Coordinates of C-alpha atoms in Angstrom, one line a residue:
Chain A
Q1 CA 0.0 0.0 0.0
S2 CA 1.6 3.2 -1.2
V3 CA 1.5 6.4 0.8
L4 CA 0.5 8.3 -2.3
T5 CA -2.6 7.0 -4.1
Q6 CA -2.9 6.9 -7.9
P7 CA -5.5 5.2 -10.1
P8 CA -4.1 1.9 -11.4
S9 CA -5.0 2.7 -15.0
V10 CA -6.3 5.4 -17.3
S11 CA -7.0 5.4 -21.0
A12 CA -7.8 7.7 -23.8
A13 CA -7.7 7.9 -27.6
P14 CA -4.9 9.5 -29.6
G15 CA -5.1 13.3 -29.7
Q16 CA -7.2 13.4 -26.5
K17 CA -6.3 14.7 -23.1
V18 CA -5.9 12.6 -19.9
T19 CA -5.2 13.4 -16.3
I20 CA -3.6 11.3 -13.6
S21 CA -4.2 12.1 -9.9
C22 CA -2.0 11.6 -7.0
S23 CA -3.5 11.9 -3.5
G24 CA -1.5 12.2 -0.3
S25 CA -1.6 14.0 3.0
S26 CA -0.3 17.1 4.8
S27 CA 2.9 15.3 5.7
N28 CA 3.9 14.7 2.1
I29 CA 2.1 16.4 -0.9
G30 CA 0.6 19.1 1.4
N31 CA 3.9 20.5 2.4
N32 CA 6.5 19.4 -0.2
Y33 CA 7.1 19.6 -3.9
V34 CA 5.7 16.8 -6.2
S35 CA 7.5 15.3 -9.1
W36 CA 6.3 13.0 -11.8
Y37 CA 8.1 10.2 -13.7
Q38 CA 7.4 8.4 -16.9
Q39 CA 8.5 4.8 -17.3
L40 CA 8.3 3.4 -20.8
P41 CA 8.1 -0.4 -21.0
G42 CA 11.4 -2.0 -20.1
T43 CA 13.2 1.3 -19.3
A44 CA 14.2 3.3 -16.3
P45 CA 11.9 6.1 -15.0
K46 CA 12.4 9.6 -16.5
L47 CA 11.7 12.9 -14.8
L48 CA 8.7 14.6 -16.4
I49 CA 7.7 17.3 -13.9
Y50 CA 9.4 18.8 -10.9
E51 CA 8.4 21.3 -8.2
N52 CA 4.7 20.5 -8.9
N53 CA 4.5 22.1 -12.4
K54 CA 7.9 22.7 -14.0
R55 CA 9.2 20.7 -16.9
P56 CA 12.9 19.7 -17.4
S57 CA 14.5 20.8 -20.6
G58 CA 13.3 18.5 -23.5
I59 CA 10.0 17.6 -22.0
P60 CA 7.2 18.9 -24.4
D61 CA 4.6 21.3 -23.1
R62 CA 1.9 18.6 -23.7
F63 CA 2.9 17.5 -20.2
S64 CA 1.8 19.6 -17.3
G65 CA 1.5 19.4 -13.5
S66 CA -0.5 21.0 -10.8
K67 CA -1.0 20.7 -7.1
S68 CA -3.9 21.7 -4.8
G69 CA -3.8 21.0 -1.1
T70 CA -2.8 17.3 -0.6
S71 CA -3.4 16.2 -4.2
A72 CA -1.4 16.6 -7.4
T73 CA -2.4 16.0 -11.0
L74 CA -0.4 15.2 -14.2
G75 CA -2.0 16.3 -17.4
I76 CA -1.1 15.0 -20.9
T77 CA -2.7 16.6 -24.0
G78 CA -2.5 15.6 -27.6
L79 CA -2.0 11.9 -26.6
Q80 CA 0.4 9.9 -28.7
T81 CA 0.9 6.1 -28.8
G82 CA 4.4 6.7 -27.6
D83 CA 2.9 8.1 -24.4
E84 CA 1.8 4.6 -23.3
A85 CA 3.8 4.1 -20.1
D86 CA 3.6 3.9 -16.4
Y87 CA 3.5 7.2 -14.6
Y88 CA 4.6 7.8 -10.9
C89 CA 4.3 10.7 -8.6
G90 CA 6.8 11.2 -5.9
T91 CA 7.5 13.5 -3.0
W92 CA 9.2 13.7 0.4
D93 CA 7.2 12.5 3.4
S94 CA 7.9 14.4 6.6
S95 CA 6.0 12.1 9.0
L96 CA 7.6 10.0 11.7
S97 CA 8.5 7.5 9.0
A98 CA 10.2 10.2 7.0
G99 CA 11.5 9.4 3.6
W100 CA 10.9 9.7 -0.1
V101 CA 7.7 8.2 -1.3
F102 CA 6.2 7.2 -4.6
G103 CA 2.7 6.6 -5.7
G104 CA 1.7 3.1 -6.8
G105 CA 1.9 4.1 -10.5
T106 CA -0.7 4.5 -13.2
K107 CA -0.7 2.6 -16.5
L108 CA -1.7 4.9 -19.4
T109 CA -3.2 3.1 -22.4
V110 CA -3.6 5.1 -25.6
L111 CA -6.4 3.3 -27.4
Chain B
Q1 CA 26.3 14.3 -19.9
L2 CA 26.1 12.8 -16.5
Q3 CA 25.5 9.0 -16.5
L4 CA 24.9 6.5 -13.8
Q5 CA 25.7 2.7 -14.1
E6 CA 24.7 0.0 -11.7
S7 CA 26.9 -3.1 -11.3
G8 CA 26.8 -6.2 -9.1
P9 CA 25.7 -9.8 -8.9
G10 CA 22.4 -10.7 -10.6
L11 CA 21.8 -13.6 -8.2
V12 CA 22.0 -13.6 -4.4
K13 CA 21.1 -16.5 -2.1
P14 CA 18.5 -16.0 0.6
S15 CA 19.9 -14.7 4.0
E16 CA 23.0 -13.3 2.2
T17 CA 23.9 -9.7 1.6
L18 CA 23.0 -8.0 -1.7
S19 CA 25.8 -5.6 -2.8
L20 CA 25.6 -3.1 -5.7
T21 CA 27.7 -0.2 -6.9
C22 CA 26.7 2.8 -8.9
T23 CA 29.4 4.5 -11.0
V24 CA 28.9 8.1 -11.8
S25 CA 30.5 9.4 -15.0
G26 CA 30.5 12.7 -16.8
G27 CA 30.4 14.7 -13.5
S28 CA 31.6 14.7 -9.9
I29 CA 29.7 12.8 -7.2
S30 CA 31.0 15.6 -4.8
S31 CA 28.9 18.3 -6.4
S32 CA 26.8 20.2 -3.9
S33 CA 23.0 20.2 -4.0
Y34 CA 23.0 16.5 -5.1
Y35 CA 22.1 13.4 -3.2
W36 CA 22.6 10.0 -4.6
G37 CA 19.9 7.4 -4.2
W38 CA 18.9 3.8 -4.6
I39 CA 15.4 2.9 -5.7
R40 CA 14.0 -0.6 -6.5
Q41 CA 11.1 -2.0 -8.4
P42 CA 9.9 -5.6 -7.9
P43 CA 8.7 -7.4 -11.0
G44 CA 5.3 -5.9 -12.1
K45 CA 5.2 -3.5 -9.1
G46 CA 5.9 0.1 -8.4
L47 CA 8.9 2.1 -7.3
E48 CA 10.3 1.9 -3.7
W49 CA 12.9 4.4 -2.4
I50 CA 15.6 2.5 -0.5
G51 CA 17.8 5.4 0.7
S52 CA 20.1 8.3 -0.3
I53 CA 23.5 9.6 0.5
Y54 CA 25.4 12.9 0.2
Y55 CA 29.0 13.0 -0.8
S56 CA 29.9 13.9 2.8
G57 CA 28.5 10.5 3.9
S58 CA 25.2 11.7 5.3
T59 CA 22.5 9.1 4.7
Y60 CA 18.7 8.9 4.7
Y61 CA 17.1 5.4 4.7
N62 CA 13.6 4.1 4.1
P63 CA 12.4 3.3 7.6
S64 CA 11.0 0.0 6.5
L65 CA 14.4 -1.1 5.3
K66 CA 16.7 0.8 7.6
S67 CA 17.7 -2.1 9.8
R68 CA 19.1 -4.0 6.7
V69 CA 20.5 -1.2 4.5
T70 CA 23.9 0.5 4.3
I71 CA 24.7 3.1 1.7
S72 CA 28.2 4.3 1.4
V73 CA 30.1 6.7 -0.9
D74 CA 33.7 6.6 -2.4
T75 CA 34.4 10.0 -3.8
S76 CA 37.8 8.9 -5.1
K77 CA 36.2 6.4 -7.4
N78 CA 33.1 8.6 -8.0
Q79 CA 30.9 5.7 -6.8
F80 CA 28.3 5.0 -4.2
S81 CA 27.2 1.6 -3.0
L82 CA 24.3 -0.3 -1.6
K83 CA 24.3 -3.2 0.8
L84 CA 21.1 -5.0 1.8
S85 CA 21.5 -7.8 4.3
S86 CA 19.4 -10.9 5.1
V87 CA 17.7 -10.9 1.8
T88 CA 14.6 -12.9 0.9
A89 CA 12.7 -13.5 -2.3
A90 CA 10.8 -10.3 -1.5
D91 CA 14.0 -8.4 -2.3
T92 CA 14.0 -9.6 -5.9
A93 CA 13.7 -6.4 -8.0
V94 CA 15.3 -4.1 -10.5
Y95 CA 17.6 -1.8 -8.6
Y96 CA 18.1 1.7 -9.9
C97 CA 20.6 4.3 -8.8
A98 CA 19.6 7.9 -9.3
R99 CA 20.7 11.4 -8.7
H100 CA 18.4 13.5 -6.4
D101 CA 18.8 17.2 -7.3
G102 CA 18.1 19.1 -4.1
D103 CA 17.6 22.4 -6.0
I104 CA 14.5 20.9 -7.8
D105 CA 13.7 18.2 -5.2
A106 CA 13.5 15.4 -7.8
F107 CA 15.4 12.4 -9.1
D108 CA 16.5 13.9 -12.4
I109 CA 19.0 11.3 -13.7
W110 CA 18.6 7.5 -13.4
G111 CA 20.8 4.5 -14.2
Q112 CA 19.4 1.9 -16.5
G113 CA 18.8 -0.5 -13.6
T114 CA 20.0 -3.9 -12.7
M115 CA 17.9 -7.0 -12.0
V116 CA 18.7 -8.8 -8.8
T117 CA 17.1 -12.2 -8.1
V118 CA 17.2 -13.8 -4.6
S119 CA 17.1 -17.5 -5.0
S120 CA 19.0 -20.5 -3.8

């Protein structure tokens, strides 16, 4: 059971938009930055979004992030088949069991 | 371009100690603002942070693994290492090393990962 809750799967057609949620608490998302990672099949995770809504160099603006309270959201517009991947949110948890935590991951299927 | 590369045995016997090394190339492990971490992923499952280390040797461990984990750094070799003791089949996973950039609070560079199987 992950500290951060993500839907197991989402799907949408090519060209459409999809959002992936990440729900936490005041000890993690509520008081720390959220980052998002894309993991294509058989590869290592790749940083997509940092500090809630910023994109590293080379990440297209089709990918966006937002945070409100204890939840964060990853948005992907203009879906492409190449976007099919697992997506993970991550942040620091400042509770008694302090440490870096990841969501359980969301499998995106582009129909 | 900074790169990270994991190395170590792909098969470990139950109750023994898993040992992996991450070699950093294209940059210095002693750069400020960066922590160096280990993250693992059991087959078909999600990511689990194991722990992180600063070049000075300061460490942070996942509380659920803390009793079995040791992460160390060798700045002269530009490497950091993971030791996980008393392993069981539940420790079978792909192990990734990654750089945690403190300025952006994210794991921005990852190694390709190495599969470690715990089996007799």
